[in-house]
């Protein structure tokens, strides 16, 4: 099997590509390297370019006519940045994605895995959600994901296209073989900020402490990026079982999380246990775009993919610390 991975030089896309390689699936990668890293596509089939470049997409399919599916992982993902730069986020995450869909369907590829986000959910009373839960995206980033889900569902009704939207919860960790990991010099997500504070000897701030959770901090479902990548492999292998060619359904949604809710305070405590180094922690107000969060019920993904996560929160923290200490400085030239 050969698959096109849009955004395959980024954190998640490159890890999905590694999982594909380990499973005997050949990834063909397109990435414009705005946030992705050229080092992450070394020794892989790679096209340096934009997903909106129709001529390049046509060339990729001409040179690899055996591509049987697309994994769409190309997107900007920083919530506070999306609040400050909504036009940029809609252009990169929506407008260019429309171009990609058009180019893919023109080339006859019928299987499409879309990287969506759990940030589109409205949290339930107990903070759990499943694929039927109400949606309430509360940041421009989250709204770009919700918009693209609607677009893709409409496209399945109009074109010869079947789509599985994979709603990610909160990826942490790194490829356990340390081939790829977080590529940002100054990450803005929780674990990245913890590592930055630890390395710099700075105080870490828990942003938002008056949420209606068991300890006042936000709640998340932290999933190891390798478990997330393995789910993509299973979705590719079982695509025609989830959405049969002759079936009436042409669009489906799967949540990818652990099924366990971890508050930010609990995550910080786990980080301190794994790091085994002192870290000063203080409370602070919420940031623009912050939400209380949720965690998923996992029955649908398990039934559809035969998949369950293998890694713990501590595993994800440990792999992230390993990557940051031994690989990220060389990558970023620090």
XYZ file of C-alpha atoms in Angstrom:
334
model
C 0.000 0.000 0.000
C 1.142 3.547 -0.748
C -0.382 6.655 0.870
C 0.018 10.395 0.382
C 0.626 12.204 3.697
C -0.046 15.935 3.488
C 1.925 17.595 6.266
C 4.175 14.570 6.661
C 7.158 16.613 7.886
C 5.339 17.818 10.999
C 5.152 16.239 14.448
C 2.106 14.056 13.889
C 2.432 13.572 10.131
C 6.019 12.390 10.395
C 5.136 9.978 13.206
C 2.282 8.585 11.106
C 4.783 8.155 8.259
C 7.123 6.225 10.583
C 4.288 3.964 11.730
C 3.344 3.356 8.095
C 6.917 2.397 7.215
C 7.074 -0.004 10.164
C 3.809 -1.578 8.966
C 4.973 -2.019 5.366
C 3.000 0.966 4.026
C 4.942 3.388 1.814
C 4.359 7.071 2.666
C 4.637 9.738 -0.020
C 4.991 13.089 1.731
C 4.116 16.620 0.697
C 4.967 19.488 3.054
C 5.811 23.149 2.553
C 8.110 23.090 5.623
C 6.512 26.171 7.183
C 6.420 24.260 10.479
C 7.612 20.834 9.323
C 11.263 19.765 9.321
C 13.284 18.563 6.366
C 15.136 16.249 8.742
C 11.877 14.387 9.369
C 11.580 13.344 5.722
C 15.164 12.274 5.179
C 15.279 8.967 3.257
C 11.528 9.205 2.557
C 9.671 10.022 -0.652
C 9.244 13.778 -0.250
C 7.835 16.646 -2.278
C 8.624 20.159 -1.043
C 5.516 22.167 -1.808
C 2.085 23.391 -0.864
C -1.094 21.314 -0.684
C -2.815 24.030 -2.765
C -0.410 23.500 -5.684
C -2.552 21.563 -8.134
C 0.242 20.974 -10.614
C 2.389 19.420 -7.887
C -0.448 17.192 -6.657
C -1.034 16.042 -10.245
C 2.674 15.289 -10.586
C 2.698 13.256 -7.366
C -0.195 11.102 -8.545
C 1.355 10.747 -12.000
C 4.637 9.557 -10.473
C 2.862 7.362 -7.875
C -0.323 6.085 -9.529
C -0.586 3.369 -6.872
C -1.404 5.860 -4.077
C -4.562 4.405 -2.553
C -5.326 6.881 0.235
C -4.584 10.360 1.536
C -3.779 11.323 5.128
C -4.474 15.032 5.541
C -2.335 16.194 8.498
C -1.334 19.595 7.110
C -2.554 22.457 9.320
C -1.587 25.271 11.647
C -2.474 24.224 15.199
C -1.639 26.901 17.819
C -4.848 28.070 19.495
C -3.688 31.488 20.846
C -2.052 32.227 17.483
C -5.317 31.410 15.729
C -7.102 33.955 17.942
C -4.566 36.607 16.942
C -4.373 35.597 13.253
C -7.745 34.130 12.211
C -7.409 35.047 8.528
C -4.129 33.157 8.295
C -5.672 30.104 9.960
C -8.716 30.044 7.694
C -6.491 30.465 4.651
C -4.060 27.690 5.597
C -6.492 25.234 7.219
C -9.597 25.760 5.081
C -8.901 27.497 1.792
C -5.846 25.439 0.915
C -7.565 22.261 2.087
C -10.343 22.915 -0.415
C -7.721 23.019 -3.145
C -6.202 19.751 -1.930
C -9.559 17.971 -1.925
C -10.246 19.141 -5.454
C -6.834 17.946 -6.666
C -7.180 14.584 -4.896
C -10.642 13.848 -6.288
C -9.522 14.909 -9.759
C -6.824 12.255 -9.571
C -9.291 9.537 -8.621
C -8.189 8.843 -5.029
C -11.247 7.762 -3.050
C -9.949 7.186 0.507
C -9.278 10.203 2.717
C -8.212 10.341 6.386
C -8.622 13.811 7.861
C -6.781 15.030 10.954
C -9.534 16.685 12.960
C -9.594 17.760 16.593
C -11.472 17.106 19.816
C -11.395 20.865 20.376
C -14.604 21.064 18.339
C -16.648 19.370 21.095
C -18.885 20.976 23.676
C -17.900 19.235 26.938
C -20.549 17.023 28.503
C -21.666 17.351 32.104
C -19.037 14.795 33.137
C -16.504 16.104 30.548
C -16.737 12.917 28.500
C -17.707 12.968 24.839
C -18.243 10.510 22.035
C -18.686 10.878 18.300
C -22.347 11.879 18.703
C -21.725 14.633 21.264
C -22.630 18.239 20.571
C -20.071 20.437 18.843
C -19.032 23.885 20.057
C -15.670 24.957 18.618
C -14.513 27.986 20.598
C -11.344 29.166 18.819
C -10.569 29.988 15.205
C -8.339 26.893 15.094
C -11.151 24.647 16.309
C -13.615 26.256 13.925
C -11.318 25.556 10.966
C -11.462 21.870 11.888
C -15.239 21.893 12.249
C -15.638 23.703 8.924
C -13.429 21.160 7.175
C -15.458 18.272 8.569
C -18.626 19.812 7.123
C -16.861 20.448 3.817
C -15.587 16.887 3.587
C -18.973 15.385 4.414
C -20.532 17.498 1.671
C -17.819 16.387 -0.741
C -18.575 12.717 -0.080
C -22.138 13.388 -1.229
C -20.976 15.038 -4.450
C -17.829 13.175 -5.487
C -16.431 9.657 -5.568
C -14.835 10.138 -2.155
C -15.035 8.426 1.230
C -13.731 10.215 4.328
C -12.896 9.210 7.892
C -12.337 12.187 10.181
C -10.069 11.290 13.087
C -10.697 13.599 16.009
C -7.426 13.786 17.944
C -7.400 14.496 21.628
C -4.069 15.722 23.096
C -0.967 14.137 21.514
C 2.154 13.890 23.670
C 5.421 11.979 23.436
C 7.669 11.208 20.479
C 8.377 8.325 18.145
C 9.740 5.721 20.623
C 12.576 5.039 18.159
C 13.377 8.772 18.308
C 13.143 9.284 14.558
C 10.917 12.341 14.984
C 9.378 14.427 17.735
C 8.199 17.922 18.544
C 9.781 20.355 16.088
C 8.999 23.726 17.665
C 11.676 25.801 19.405
C 9.062 27.362 21.729
C 6.082 25.000 21.958
C 2.827 26.414 23.310
C 1.041 23.215 24.341
C 1.086 21.988 27.941
C 3.902 19.431 27.819
C 6.103 21.635 25.647
C 5.691 24.547 28.052
C 6.524 22.285 30.983
C 9.731 21.124 29.308
C 10.680 24.693 28.419
C 10.138 25.828 32.012
C 12.130 22.891 33.377
C 15.056 23.459 31.028
C 15.150 27.202 31.690
C 14.629 26.932 35.439
C 11.529 29.104 35.118
C 8.207 29.029 36.899
C 5.476 27.062 35.154
C 2.028 28.635 35.158
C -1.167 26.618 35.186
C -3.353 28.849 33.041
C -6.937 28.609 34.215
C -7.736 27.350 37.716
C -11.438 28.059 38.139
C -12.902 25.488 35.777
C -15.665 23.228 37.212
C -13.377 20.178 37.395
C -12.233 18.137 40.409
C -9.257 20.458 41.053
C -10.173 23.630 39.128
C -7.728 23.074 36.269
C -8.719 22.096 32.746
C -9.120 18.434 31.826
C -7.606 16.645 28.836
C -7.211 13.227 27.257
C -3.467 12.837 26.678
C -2.669 10.248 24.010
C 0.821 9.137 23.055
C 1.596 10.194 19.501
C 2.731 6.660 18.660
C -0.657 5.259 19.665
C -2.222 7.964 17.513
C -0.005 6.947 14.591
C -0.875 3.272 15.021
C -4.551 4.186 14.814
C -3.886 5.759 11.412
C -2.274 2.548 10.214
C -5.315 0.558 11.302
C -7.656 3.087 9.691
C -5.761 2.704 6.416
C -5.806 -1.080 6.628
C -9.499 -1.246 7.537
C -10.756 1.711 5.539
C -12.982 -0.401 3.300
C -14.417 -2.186 6.341
C -15.291 1.084 8.079
C -16.677 2.603 4.863
C -17.377 -0.177 2.336
C -17.114 0.769 -1.334
C -20.668 -0.412 -1.965
C -22.108 0.972 1.262
C -24.454 3.899 1.680
C -22.246 5.636 4.267
C -19.386 7.620 2.790
C -18.344 9.677 5.825
C -17.562 8.692 9.403
C -15.909 10.091 12.517
C -13.665 8.356 15.058
C -12.326 9.797 18.315
C -8.695 8.976 19.066
C -7.959 9.225 22.769
C -7.289 7.044 25.794
C -10.675 7.311 27.470
C -9.065 8.679 30.638
C -9.376 12.275 31.778
C -6.305 13.919 33.300
C -6.457 17.417 34.750
C -3.656 19.876 34.141
C -2.676 19.722 37.818
C -2.529 15.917 37.637
C -0.454 16.111 34.476
C 1.975 18.572 36.090
C 2.326 16.197 39.065
C 3.059 13.288 36.687
C 5.613 15.442 34.894
C 7.371 16.232 38.147
C 7.505 12.539 39.045
C 9.011 11.561 35.694
C 11.422 14.500 35.462
C 12.590 13.981 39.063
C 13.745 17.600 39.166
C 12.270 20.571 41.007
C 9.824 22.746 39.100
C 8.191 25.879 40.453
C 4.460 25.987 39.690
C 1.971 28.859 40.029
C -1.617 29.571 39.030
C -2.464 32.074 36.287
C -5.525 33.269 34.341
C -6.736 31.416 31.255
C -5.260 32.325 27.862
C -7.341 33.440 24.857
C -8.980 30.377 23.338
C -8.509 28.127 26.380
C -11.378 25.717 27.127
C -12.205 23.409 30.023
C -11.621 20.369 27.784
C -12.956 16.842 27.614
C -11.971 13.218 27.272
C -13.396 10.579 25.001
C -15.359 7.425 25.284
C -13.414 4.933 23.177
C -15.860 2.200 22.183
C -16.332 3.258 18.558
C -12.637 3.464 17.633
C -11.950 0.146 19.319
C -14.794 -1.580 17.477
C -13.946 -0.037 14.093
C -10.164 -0.372 14.205
C -9.466 -3.095 16.756
C -7.203 -0.502 18.348
C -6.476 0.470 21.935
C -3.708 2.762 23.226
C -0.670 1.027 24.744
C 1.170 3.957 26.331
C 0.591 5.816 29.603
C 0.788 9.523 30.304
C 4.125 8.886 32.003
C 5.405 7.132 28.851
C 4.505 10.183 26.802
C 6.224 12.541 29.222
C 9.314 10.330 29.359
C 9.619 10.099 25.557
C 9.121 13.846 25.208
C 11.854 14.547 27.761
C 14.174 12.119 25.980
C 13.505 13.786 22.647
C 13.970 17.263 24.063
C 17.211 16.428 25.852
C 18.903 14.366 23.156
C 17.390 15.233 19.786
C 15.550 18.557 19.649
C 18.630 20.721 20.437
C 20.535 19.205 17.490
C 17.493 19.603 15.267
C 17.040 23.259 16.109
C 20.727 24.099 16.143
C 20.658 25.056 19.807
